[in-house]
PDB file of C-alpha atoms in Angstrom:
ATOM      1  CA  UNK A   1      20.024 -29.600  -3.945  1.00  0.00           C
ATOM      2  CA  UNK A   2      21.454 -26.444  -2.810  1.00  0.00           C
ATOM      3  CA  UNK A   3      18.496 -23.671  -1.243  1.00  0.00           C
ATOM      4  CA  UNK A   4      18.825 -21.300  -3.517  1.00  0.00           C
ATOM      5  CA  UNK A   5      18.475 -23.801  -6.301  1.00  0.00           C
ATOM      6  CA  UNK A   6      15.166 -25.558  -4.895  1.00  0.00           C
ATOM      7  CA  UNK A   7      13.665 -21.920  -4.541  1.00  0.00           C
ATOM      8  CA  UNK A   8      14.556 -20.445  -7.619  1.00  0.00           C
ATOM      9  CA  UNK A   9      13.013 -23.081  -9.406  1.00  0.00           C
ATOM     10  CA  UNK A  10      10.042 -23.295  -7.029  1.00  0.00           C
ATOM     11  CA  UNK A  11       9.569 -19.515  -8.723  1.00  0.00           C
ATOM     12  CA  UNK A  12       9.902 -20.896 -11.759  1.00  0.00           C
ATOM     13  CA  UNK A  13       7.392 -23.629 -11.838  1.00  0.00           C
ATOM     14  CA  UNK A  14       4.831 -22.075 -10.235  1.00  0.00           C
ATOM     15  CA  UNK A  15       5.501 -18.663 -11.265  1.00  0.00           C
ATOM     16  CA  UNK A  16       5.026 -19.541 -14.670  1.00  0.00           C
ATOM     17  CA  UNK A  17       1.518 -20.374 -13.960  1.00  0.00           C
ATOM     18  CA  UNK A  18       0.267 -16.861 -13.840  1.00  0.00           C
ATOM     19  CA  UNK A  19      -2.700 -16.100 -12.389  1.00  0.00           C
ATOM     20  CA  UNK A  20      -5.726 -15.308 -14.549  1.00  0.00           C
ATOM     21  CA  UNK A  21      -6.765 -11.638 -13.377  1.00  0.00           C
ATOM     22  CA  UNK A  22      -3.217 -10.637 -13.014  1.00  0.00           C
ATOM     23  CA  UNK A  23      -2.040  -7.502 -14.820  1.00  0.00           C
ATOM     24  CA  UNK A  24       1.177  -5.942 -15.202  1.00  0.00           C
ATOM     25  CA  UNK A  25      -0.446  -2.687 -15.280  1.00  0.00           C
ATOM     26  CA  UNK A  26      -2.526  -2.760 -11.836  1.00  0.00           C
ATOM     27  CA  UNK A  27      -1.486  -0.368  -9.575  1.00  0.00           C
ATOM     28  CA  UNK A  28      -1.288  -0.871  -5.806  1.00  0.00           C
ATOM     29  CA  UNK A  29      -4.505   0.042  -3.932  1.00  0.00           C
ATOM     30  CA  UNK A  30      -5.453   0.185  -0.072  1.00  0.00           C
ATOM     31  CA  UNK A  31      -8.999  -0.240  -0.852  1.00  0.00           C
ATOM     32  CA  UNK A  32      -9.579  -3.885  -1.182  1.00  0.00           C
ATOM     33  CA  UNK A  33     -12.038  -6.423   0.434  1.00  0.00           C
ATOM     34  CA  UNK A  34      -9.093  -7.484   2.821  1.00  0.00           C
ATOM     35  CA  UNK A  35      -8.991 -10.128   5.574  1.00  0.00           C
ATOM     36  CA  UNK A  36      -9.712  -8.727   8.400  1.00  0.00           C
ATOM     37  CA  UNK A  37      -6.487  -9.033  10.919  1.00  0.00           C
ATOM     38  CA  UNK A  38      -4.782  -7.075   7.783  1.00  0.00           C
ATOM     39  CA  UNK A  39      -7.537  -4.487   7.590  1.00  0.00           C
ATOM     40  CA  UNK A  40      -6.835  -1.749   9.399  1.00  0.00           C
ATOM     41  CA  UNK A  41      -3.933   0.418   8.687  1.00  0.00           C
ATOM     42  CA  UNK A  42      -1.728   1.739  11.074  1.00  0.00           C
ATOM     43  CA  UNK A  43      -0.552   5.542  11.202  1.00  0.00           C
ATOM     44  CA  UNK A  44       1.927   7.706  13.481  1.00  0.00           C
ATOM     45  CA  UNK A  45       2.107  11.150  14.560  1.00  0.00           C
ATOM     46  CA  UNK A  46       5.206  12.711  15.626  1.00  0.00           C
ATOM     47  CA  UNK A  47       5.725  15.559  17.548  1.00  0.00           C
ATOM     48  CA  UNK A  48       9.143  16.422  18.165  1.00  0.00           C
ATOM     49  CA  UNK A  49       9.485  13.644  21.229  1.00  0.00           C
ATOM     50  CA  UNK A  50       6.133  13.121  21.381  1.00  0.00           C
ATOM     51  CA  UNK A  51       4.742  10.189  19.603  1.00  0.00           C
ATOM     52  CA  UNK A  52       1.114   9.240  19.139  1.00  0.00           C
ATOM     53  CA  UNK A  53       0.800   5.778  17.630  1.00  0.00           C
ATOM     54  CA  UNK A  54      -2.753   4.898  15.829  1.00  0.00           C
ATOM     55  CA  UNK A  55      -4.300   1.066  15.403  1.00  0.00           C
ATOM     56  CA  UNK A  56      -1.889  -0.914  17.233  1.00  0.00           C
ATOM     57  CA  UNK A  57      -3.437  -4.178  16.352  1.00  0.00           C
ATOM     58  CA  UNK A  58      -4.417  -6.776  19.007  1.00  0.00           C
ATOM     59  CA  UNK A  59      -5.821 -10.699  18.078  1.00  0.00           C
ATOM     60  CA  UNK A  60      -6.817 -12.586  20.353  1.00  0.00           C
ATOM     61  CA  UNK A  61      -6.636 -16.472  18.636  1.00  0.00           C
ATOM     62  CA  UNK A  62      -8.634 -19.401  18.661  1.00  0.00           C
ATOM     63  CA  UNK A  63      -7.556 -20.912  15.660  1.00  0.00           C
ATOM     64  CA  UNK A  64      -5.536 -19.031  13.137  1.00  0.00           C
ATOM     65  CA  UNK A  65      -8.289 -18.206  11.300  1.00  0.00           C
ATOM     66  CA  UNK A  66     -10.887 -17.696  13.935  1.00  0.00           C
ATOM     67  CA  UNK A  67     -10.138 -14.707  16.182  1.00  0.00           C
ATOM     68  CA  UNK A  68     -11.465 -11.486  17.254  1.00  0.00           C
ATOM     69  CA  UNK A  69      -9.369  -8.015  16.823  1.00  0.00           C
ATOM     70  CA  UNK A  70      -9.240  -4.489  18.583  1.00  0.00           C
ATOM     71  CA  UNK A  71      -7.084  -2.032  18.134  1.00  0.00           C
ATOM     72  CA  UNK A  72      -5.332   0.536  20.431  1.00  0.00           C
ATOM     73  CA  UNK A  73      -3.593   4.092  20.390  1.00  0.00           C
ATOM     74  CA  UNK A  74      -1.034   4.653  22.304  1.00  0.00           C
ATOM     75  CA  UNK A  75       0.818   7.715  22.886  1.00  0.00           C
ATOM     76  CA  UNK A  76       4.386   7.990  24.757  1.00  0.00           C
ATOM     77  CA  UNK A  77       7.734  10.346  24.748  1.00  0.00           C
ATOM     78  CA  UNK A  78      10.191   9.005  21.958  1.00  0.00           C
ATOM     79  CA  UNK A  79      12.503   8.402  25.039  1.00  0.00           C
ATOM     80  CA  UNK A  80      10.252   5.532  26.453  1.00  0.00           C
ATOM     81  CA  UNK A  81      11.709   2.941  23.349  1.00  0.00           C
ATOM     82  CA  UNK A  82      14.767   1.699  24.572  1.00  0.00           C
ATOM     83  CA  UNK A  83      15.571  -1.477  23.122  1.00  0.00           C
ATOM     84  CA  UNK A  84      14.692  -3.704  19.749  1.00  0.00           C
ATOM     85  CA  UNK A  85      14.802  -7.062  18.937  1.00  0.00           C
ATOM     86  CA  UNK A  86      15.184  -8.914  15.539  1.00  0.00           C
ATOM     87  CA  UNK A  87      12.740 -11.972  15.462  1.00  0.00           C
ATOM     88  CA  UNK A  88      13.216 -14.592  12.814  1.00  0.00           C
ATOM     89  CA  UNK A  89      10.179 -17.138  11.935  1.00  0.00           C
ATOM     90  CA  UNK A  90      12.022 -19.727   9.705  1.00  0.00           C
ATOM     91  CA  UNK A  91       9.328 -21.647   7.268  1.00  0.00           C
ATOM     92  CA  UNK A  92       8.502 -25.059   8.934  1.00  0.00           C
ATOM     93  CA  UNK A  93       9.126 -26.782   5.428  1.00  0.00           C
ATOM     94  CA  UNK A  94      11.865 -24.660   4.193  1.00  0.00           C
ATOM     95  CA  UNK A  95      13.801 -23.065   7.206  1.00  0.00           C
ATOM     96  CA  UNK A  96      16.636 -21.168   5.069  1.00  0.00           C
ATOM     97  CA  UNK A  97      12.970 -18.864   4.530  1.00  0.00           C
ATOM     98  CA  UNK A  98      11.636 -16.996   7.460  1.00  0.00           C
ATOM     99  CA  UNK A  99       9.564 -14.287   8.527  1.00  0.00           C
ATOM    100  CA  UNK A 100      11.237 -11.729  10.236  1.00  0.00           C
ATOM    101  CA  UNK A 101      10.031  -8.888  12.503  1.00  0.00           C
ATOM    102  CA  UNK A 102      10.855  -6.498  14.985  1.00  0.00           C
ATOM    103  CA  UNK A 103      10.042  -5.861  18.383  1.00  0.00           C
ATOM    104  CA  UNK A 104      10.533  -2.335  20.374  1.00  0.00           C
ATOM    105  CA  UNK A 105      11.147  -2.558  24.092  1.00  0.00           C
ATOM    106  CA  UNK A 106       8.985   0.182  25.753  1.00  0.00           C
ATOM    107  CA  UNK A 107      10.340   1.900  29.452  1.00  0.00           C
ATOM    108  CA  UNK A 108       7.107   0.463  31.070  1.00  0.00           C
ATOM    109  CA  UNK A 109       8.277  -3.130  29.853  1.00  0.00           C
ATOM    110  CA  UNK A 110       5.438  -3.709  26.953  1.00  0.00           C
ATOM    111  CA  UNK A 111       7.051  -4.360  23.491  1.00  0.00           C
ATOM    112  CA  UNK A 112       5.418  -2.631  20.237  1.00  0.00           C
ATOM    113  CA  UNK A 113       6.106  -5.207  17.380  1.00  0.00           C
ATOM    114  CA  UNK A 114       6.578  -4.548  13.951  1.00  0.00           C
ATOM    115  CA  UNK A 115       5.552  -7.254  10.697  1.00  0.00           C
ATOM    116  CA  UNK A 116       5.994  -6.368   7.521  1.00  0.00           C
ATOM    117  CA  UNK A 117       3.917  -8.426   5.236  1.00  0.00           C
ATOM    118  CA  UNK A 118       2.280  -9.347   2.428  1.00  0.00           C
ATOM    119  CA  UNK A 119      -1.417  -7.969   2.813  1.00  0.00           C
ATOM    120  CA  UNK A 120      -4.034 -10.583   2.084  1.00  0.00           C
ATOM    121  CA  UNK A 121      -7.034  -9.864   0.668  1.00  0.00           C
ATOM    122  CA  UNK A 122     -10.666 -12.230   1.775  1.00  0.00           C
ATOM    123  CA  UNK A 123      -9.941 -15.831   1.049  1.00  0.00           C
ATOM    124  CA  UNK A 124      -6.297 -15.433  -0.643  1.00  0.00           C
ATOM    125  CA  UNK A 125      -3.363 -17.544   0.893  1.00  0.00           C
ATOM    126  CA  UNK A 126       0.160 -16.373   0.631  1.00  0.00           C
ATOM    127  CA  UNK A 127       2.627 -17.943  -1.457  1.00  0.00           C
ATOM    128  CA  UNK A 128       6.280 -17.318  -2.711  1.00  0.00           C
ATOM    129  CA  UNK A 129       5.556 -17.142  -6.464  1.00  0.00           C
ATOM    130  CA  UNK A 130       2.497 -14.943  -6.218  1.00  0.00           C
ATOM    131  CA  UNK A 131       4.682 -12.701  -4.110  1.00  0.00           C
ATOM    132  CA  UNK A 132       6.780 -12.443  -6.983  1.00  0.00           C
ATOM    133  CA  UNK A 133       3.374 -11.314  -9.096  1.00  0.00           C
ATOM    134  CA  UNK A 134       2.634  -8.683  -7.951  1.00  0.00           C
ATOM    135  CA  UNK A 135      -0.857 -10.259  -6.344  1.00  0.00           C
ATOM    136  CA  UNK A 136      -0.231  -8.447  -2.882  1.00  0.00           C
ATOM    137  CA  UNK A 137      -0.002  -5.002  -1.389  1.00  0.00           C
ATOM    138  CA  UNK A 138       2.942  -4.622   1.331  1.00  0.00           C
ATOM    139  CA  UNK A 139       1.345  -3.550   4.935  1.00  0.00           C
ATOM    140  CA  UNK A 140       3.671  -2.989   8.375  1.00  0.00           C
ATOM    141  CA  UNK A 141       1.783  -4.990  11.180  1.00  0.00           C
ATOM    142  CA  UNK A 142       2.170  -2.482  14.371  1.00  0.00           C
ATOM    143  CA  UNK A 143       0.970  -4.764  17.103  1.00  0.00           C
ATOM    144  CA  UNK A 144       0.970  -6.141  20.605  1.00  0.00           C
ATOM    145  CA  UNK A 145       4.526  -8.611  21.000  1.00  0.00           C
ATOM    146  CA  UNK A 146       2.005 -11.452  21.933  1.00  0.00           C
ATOM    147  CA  UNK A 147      -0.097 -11.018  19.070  1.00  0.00           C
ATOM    148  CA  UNK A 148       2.841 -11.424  16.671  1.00  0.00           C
ATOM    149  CA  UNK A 149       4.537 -14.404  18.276  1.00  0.00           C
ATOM    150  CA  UNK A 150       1.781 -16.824  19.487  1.00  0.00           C
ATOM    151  CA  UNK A 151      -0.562 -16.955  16.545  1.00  0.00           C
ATOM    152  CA  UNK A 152       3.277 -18.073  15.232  1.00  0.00           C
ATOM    153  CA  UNK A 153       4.388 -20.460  17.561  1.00  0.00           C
ATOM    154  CA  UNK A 154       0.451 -21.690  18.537  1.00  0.00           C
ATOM    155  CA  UNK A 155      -1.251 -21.780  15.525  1.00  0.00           C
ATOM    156  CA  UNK A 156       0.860 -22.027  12.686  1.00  0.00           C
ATOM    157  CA  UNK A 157       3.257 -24.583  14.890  1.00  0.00           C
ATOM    158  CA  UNK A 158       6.098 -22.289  13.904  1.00  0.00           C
ATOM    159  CA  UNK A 159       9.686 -21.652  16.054  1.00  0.00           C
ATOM    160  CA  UNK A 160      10.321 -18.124  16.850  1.00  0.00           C
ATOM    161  CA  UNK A 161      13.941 -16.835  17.866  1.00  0.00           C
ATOM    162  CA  UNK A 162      13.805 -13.424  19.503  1.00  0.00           C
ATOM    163  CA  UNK A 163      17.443 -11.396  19.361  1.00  0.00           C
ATOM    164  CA  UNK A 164      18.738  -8.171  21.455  1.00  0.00           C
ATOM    165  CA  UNK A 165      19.622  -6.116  18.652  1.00  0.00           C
ATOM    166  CA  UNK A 166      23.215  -4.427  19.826  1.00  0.00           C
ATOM    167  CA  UNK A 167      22.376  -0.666  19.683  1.00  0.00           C
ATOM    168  CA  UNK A 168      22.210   2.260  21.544  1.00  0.00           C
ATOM    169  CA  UNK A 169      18.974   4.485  22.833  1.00  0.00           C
ATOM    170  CA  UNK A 170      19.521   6.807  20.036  1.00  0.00           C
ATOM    171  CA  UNK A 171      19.835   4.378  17.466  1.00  0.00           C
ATOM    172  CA  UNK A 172      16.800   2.488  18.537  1.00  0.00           C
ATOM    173  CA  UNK A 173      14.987   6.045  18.351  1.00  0.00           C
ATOM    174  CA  UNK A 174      16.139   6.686  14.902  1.00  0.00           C
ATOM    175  CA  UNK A 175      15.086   3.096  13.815  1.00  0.00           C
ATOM    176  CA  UNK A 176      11.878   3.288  15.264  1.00  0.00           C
ATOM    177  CA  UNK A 177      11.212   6.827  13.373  1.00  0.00           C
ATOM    178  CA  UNK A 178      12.079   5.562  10.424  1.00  0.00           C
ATOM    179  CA  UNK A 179       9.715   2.651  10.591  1.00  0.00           C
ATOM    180  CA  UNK A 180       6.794   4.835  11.663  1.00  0.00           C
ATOM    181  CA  UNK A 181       7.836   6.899   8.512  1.00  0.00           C
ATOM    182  CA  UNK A 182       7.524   4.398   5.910  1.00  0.00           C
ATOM    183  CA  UNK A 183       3.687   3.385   8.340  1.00  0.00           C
ATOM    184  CA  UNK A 184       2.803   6.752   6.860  1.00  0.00           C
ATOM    185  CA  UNK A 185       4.035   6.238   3.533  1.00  0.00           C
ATOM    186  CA  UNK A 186       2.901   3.115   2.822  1.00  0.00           C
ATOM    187  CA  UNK A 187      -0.961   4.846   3.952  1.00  0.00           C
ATOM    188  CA  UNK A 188      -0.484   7.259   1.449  1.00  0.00           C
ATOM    189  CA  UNK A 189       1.501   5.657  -1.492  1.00  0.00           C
ATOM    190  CA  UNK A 190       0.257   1.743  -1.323  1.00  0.00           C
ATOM    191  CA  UNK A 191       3.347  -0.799  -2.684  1.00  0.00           C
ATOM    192  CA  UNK A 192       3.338  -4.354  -3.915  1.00  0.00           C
ATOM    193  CA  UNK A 193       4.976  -7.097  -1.593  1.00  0.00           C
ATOM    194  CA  UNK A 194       7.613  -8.506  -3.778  1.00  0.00           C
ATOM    195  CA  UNK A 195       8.959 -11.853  -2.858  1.00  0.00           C
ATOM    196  CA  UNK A 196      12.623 -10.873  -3.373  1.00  0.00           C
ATOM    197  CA  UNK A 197      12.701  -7.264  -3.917  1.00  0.00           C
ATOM    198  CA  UNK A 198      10.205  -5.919  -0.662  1.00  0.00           C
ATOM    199  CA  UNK A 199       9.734  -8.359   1.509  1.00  0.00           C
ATOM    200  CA  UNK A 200       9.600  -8.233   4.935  1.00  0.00           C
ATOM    201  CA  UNK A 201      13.641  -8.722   5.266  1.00  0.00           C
ATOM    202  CA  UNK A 202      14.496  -6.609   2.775  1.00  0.00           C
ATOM    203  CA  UNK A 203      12.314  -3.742   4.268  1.00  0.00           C
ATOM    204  CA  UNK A 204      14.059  -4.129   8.212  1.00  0.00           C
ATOM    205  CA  UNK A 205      17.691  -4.088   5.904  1.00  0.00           C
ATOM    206  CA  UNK A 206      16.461  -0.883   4.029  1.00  0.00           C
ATOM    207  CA  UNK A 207      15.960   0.911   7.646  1.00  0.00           C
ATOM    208  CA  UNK A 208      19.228  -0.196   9.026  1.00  0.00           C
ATOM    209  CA  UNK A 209      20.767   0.938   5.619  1.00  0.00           C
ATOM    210  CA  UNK A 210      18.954   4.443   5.818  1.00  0.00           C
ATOM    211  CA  UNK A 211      20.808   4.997   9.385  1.00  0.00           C
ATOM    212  CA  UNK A 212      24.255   3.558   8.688  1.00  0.00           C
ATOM    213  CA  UNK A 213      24.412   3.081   4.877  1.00  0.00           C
ATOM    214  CA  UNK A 214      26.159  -0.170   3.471  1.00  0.00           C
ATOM    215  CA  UNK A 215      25.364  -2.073   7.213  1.00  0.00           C
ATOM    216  CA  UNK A 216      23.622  -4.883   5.521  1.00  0.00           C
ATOM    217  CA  UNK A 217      24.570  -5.972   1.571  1.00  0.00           C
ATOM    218  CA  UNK A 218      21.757  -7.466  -0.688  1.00  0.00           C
ATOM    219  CA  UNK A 219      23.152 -11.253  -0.892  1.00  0.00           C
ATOM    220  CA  UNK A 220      22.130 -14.623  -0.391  1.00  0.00           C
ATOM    221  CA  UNK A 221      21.066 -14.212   3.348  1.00  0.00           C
ATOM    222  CA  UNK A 222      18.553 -11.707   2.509  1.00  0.00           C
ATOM    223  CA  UNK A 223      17.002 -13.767   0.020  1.00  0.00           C
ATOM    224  CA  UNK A 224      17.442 -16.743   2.320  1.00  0.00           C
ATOM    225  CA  UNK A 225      16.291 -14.895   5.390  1.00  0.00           C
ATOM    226  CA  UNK A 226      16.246 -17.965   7.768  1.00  0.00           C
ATOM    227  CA  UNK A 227      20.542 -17.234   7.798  1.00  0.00           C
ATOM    228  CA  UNK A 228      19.321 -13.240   8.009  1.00  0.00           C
ATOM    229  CA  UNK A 229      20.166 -14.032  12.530  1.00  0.00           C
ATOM    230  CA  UNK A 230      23.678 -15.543  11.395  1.00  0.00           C
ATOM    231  CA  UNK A 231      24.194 -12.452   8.749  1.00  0.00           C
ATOM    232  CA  UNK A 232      23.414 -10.455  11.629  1.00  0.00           C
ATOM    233  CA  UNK A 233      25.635 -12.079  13.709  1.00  0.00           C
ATOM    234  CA  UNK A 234      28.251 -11.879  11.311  1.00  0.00           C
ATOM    235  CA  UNK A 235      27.811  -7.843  11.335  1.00  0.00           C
ATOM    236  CA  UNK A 236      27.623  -7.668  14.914  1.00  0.00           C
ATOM    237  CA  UNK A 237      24.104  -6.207  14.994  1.00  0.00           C
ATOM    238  CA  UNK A 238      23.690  -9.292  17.821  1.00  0.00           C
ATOM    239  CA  UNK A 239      25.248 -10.400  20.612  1.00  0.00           C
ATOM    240  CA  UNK A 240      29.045 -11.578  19.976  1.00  0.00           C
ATOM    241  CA  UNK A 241      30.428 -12.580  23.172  1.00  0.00           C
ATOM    242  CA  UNK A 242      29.369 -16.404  22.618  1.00  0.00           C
ATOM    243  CA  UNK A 243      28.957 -18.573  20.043  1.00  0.00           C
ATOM    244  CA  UNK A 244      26.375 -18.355  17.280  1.00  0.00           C
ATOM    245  CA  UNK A 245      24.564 -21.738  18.036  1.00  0.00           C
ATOM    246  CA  UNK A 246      24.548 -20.869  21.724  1.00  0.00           C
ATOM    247  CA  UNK A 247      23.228 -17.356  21.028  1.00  0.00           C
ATOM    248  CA  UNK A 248      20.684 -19.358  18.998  1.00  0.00           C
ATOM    249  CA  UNK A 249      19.651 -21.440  21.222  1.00  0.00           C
ATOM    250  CA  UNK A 250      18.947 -19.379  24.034  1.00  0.00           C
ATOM    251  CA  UNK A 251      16.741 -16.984  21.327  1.00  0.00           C
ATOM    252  CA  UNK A 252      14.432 -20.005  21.011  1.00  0.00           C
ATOM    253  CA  UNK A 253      11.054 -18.820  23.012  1.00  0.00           C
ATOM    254  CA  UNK A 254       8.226 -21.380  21.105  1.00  0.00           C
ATOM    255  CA  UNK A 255       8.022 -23.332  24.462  1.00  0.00           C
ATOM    256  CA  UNK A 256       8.036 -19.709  26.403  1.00  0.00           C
ATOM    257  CA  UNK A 257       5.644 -18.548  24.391  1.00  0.00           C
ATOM    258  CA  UNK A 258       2.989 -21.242  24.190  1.00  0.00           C
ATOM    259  CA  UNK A 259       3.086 -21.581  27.877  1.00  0.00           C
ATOM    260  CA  UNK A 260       2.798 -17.801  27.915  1.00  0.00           C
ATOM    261  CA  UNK A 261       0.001 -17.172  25.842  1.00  0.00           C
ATOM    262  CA  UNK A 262      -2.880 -14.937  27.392  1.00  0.00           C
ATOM    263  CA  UNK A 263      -0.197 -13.547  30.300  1.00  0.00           C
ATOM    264  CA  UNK A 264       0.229  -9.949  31.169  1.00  0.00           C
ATOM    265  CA  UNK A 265       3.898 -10.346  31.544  1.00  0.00           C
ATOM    266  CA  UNK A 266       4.321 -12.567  28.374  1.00  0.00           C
ATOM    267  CA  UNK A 267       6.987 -10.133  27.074  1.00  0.00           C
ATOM    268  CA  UNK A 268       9.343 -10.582  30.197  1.00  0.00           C
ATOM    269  CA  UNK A 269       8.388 -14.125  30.520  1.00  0.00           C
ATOM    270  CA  UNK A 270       9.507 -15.187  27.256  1.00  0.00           C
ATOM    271  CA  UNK A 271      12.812 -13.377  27.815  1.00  0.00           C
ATOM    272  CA  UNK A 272      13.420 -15.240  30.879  1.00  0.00           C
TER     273      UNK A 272
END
């Protein structure tokens, strides 16, 4: 059965089952009882090139769901992000879904990473046809690289690819502006997550779009974001000068990354 098939009627089936306390009418809040990795908000100021970056989240894992959090300002010149990456999460069950995220390559060598989820309140598990329910607010993750990727690759078992986005400087800059935009606007004006309409792939597409409009057409491979590193490819936004599946290989850092985990230098050792 073709992908798209199996998870339009996965949406069906279970989407049909609607949830008792759901209401079309709800609106979006930021005040919930929320779980407590996706509690804290995250909020920018910008200066001209100064940048002051609030609740940069940090977990430190001993299971998925036992961990402890702190959270960190940081403030830097808009010059000091140089690079990004595009990191895709396929689903271990279903890999044409993933999660995808970015990562922002700092001049002192830390990475600032960016998730875009669905925000989970106490006690409620994600799944695809709630998403589609409007049962979850839509939160950007700011937060340490290592965060990100090992509760990922360690605790959900999960493979994470991690991509050198082909830019320059300036469009880096402009990317990472326009994320820390929509951090503010999404503290202000709350959204639902939407599993096909704002999603965490749909979201990094709408910022690319914003810079250079048209980059990135809604199709299949945003709806089917484990292909969203081969759509990417396709568009050049990655590196073209060898072949997709050897590109894709070498973005493979699970093993890195579990071996990694608790380093000071995990960001340059899983680029290695």
């Amino acid at each position: 059965m073709r992908p798209i098939l199996c998870y339009t009627l996965l949406l069906l089936v279970v989407g049909c089952k609607t949830p008792a306390h759901f209401s079309a009418f709800e609106a979006p809040s930021n005040d919930r009882a929320w779980e407590p990795s996706l509690a804290v908000l995250s909020r920018a100021d910008v200066d001209q090139d100064h940048v002051k970056l609030y609740n940069v989240r940090r977990c430190h894992y001993v299971t998925e769901d036992v961990y402890t959090t702190e959270y960190r300002d940081r403030e830097f010149s808009l010059d000091d992000v140089q690079t990004v990456d595009f990191i895709v999460v396929p689903f271990k069950d279903f890999p044409s879904l993933a999660h995808t995220m970015l990562s922002f390559g700092m001049a002192d060598g830390s990475q600032i990473g960016v998730s875009v989820e669905a925000r989970l309140e106490k006690h409620e598990t994600y799944s695809v046809a709630k998403g589609a329910l409007k049962q979850f607010e839509l939160i950007y993750v700011i937060a340490d690289e290592q965060d990100l990727i090992t509760l990922r690759t360690q605790h959900r078992d999960t493979d994470v690819y991690v991509y050198r986005a082909q830019a320059t400087t300036t469009q880096v800059q402009a990317l990472f502006l326009d994320v820390l935009q929509r951090v503010n606007q999404l503290g202000q004006q709350p959204e639902f997550y939407n599993t096909l309409a704002n999603n965490c792939t749909t979201n990094l597409a709408m910022h690319i779009n914003a810079l250079k409009p048209d980059t990135i057409p809604y199709g299949m491979q945003l709806l089917l974001p484990g292909h969203s590193d081969k759509l990417g490819y396709r568009l050049a936004l990655l590196d073209t000068s060898v072949p997709f599946e050897t590109l894709r290989a070498r973005a493979l850092v699970t093993a890195k990354a579990n071996a990694a985990n608790g380093s000071a230098d995990f960001s340059r050792r899983i680029r290695q």
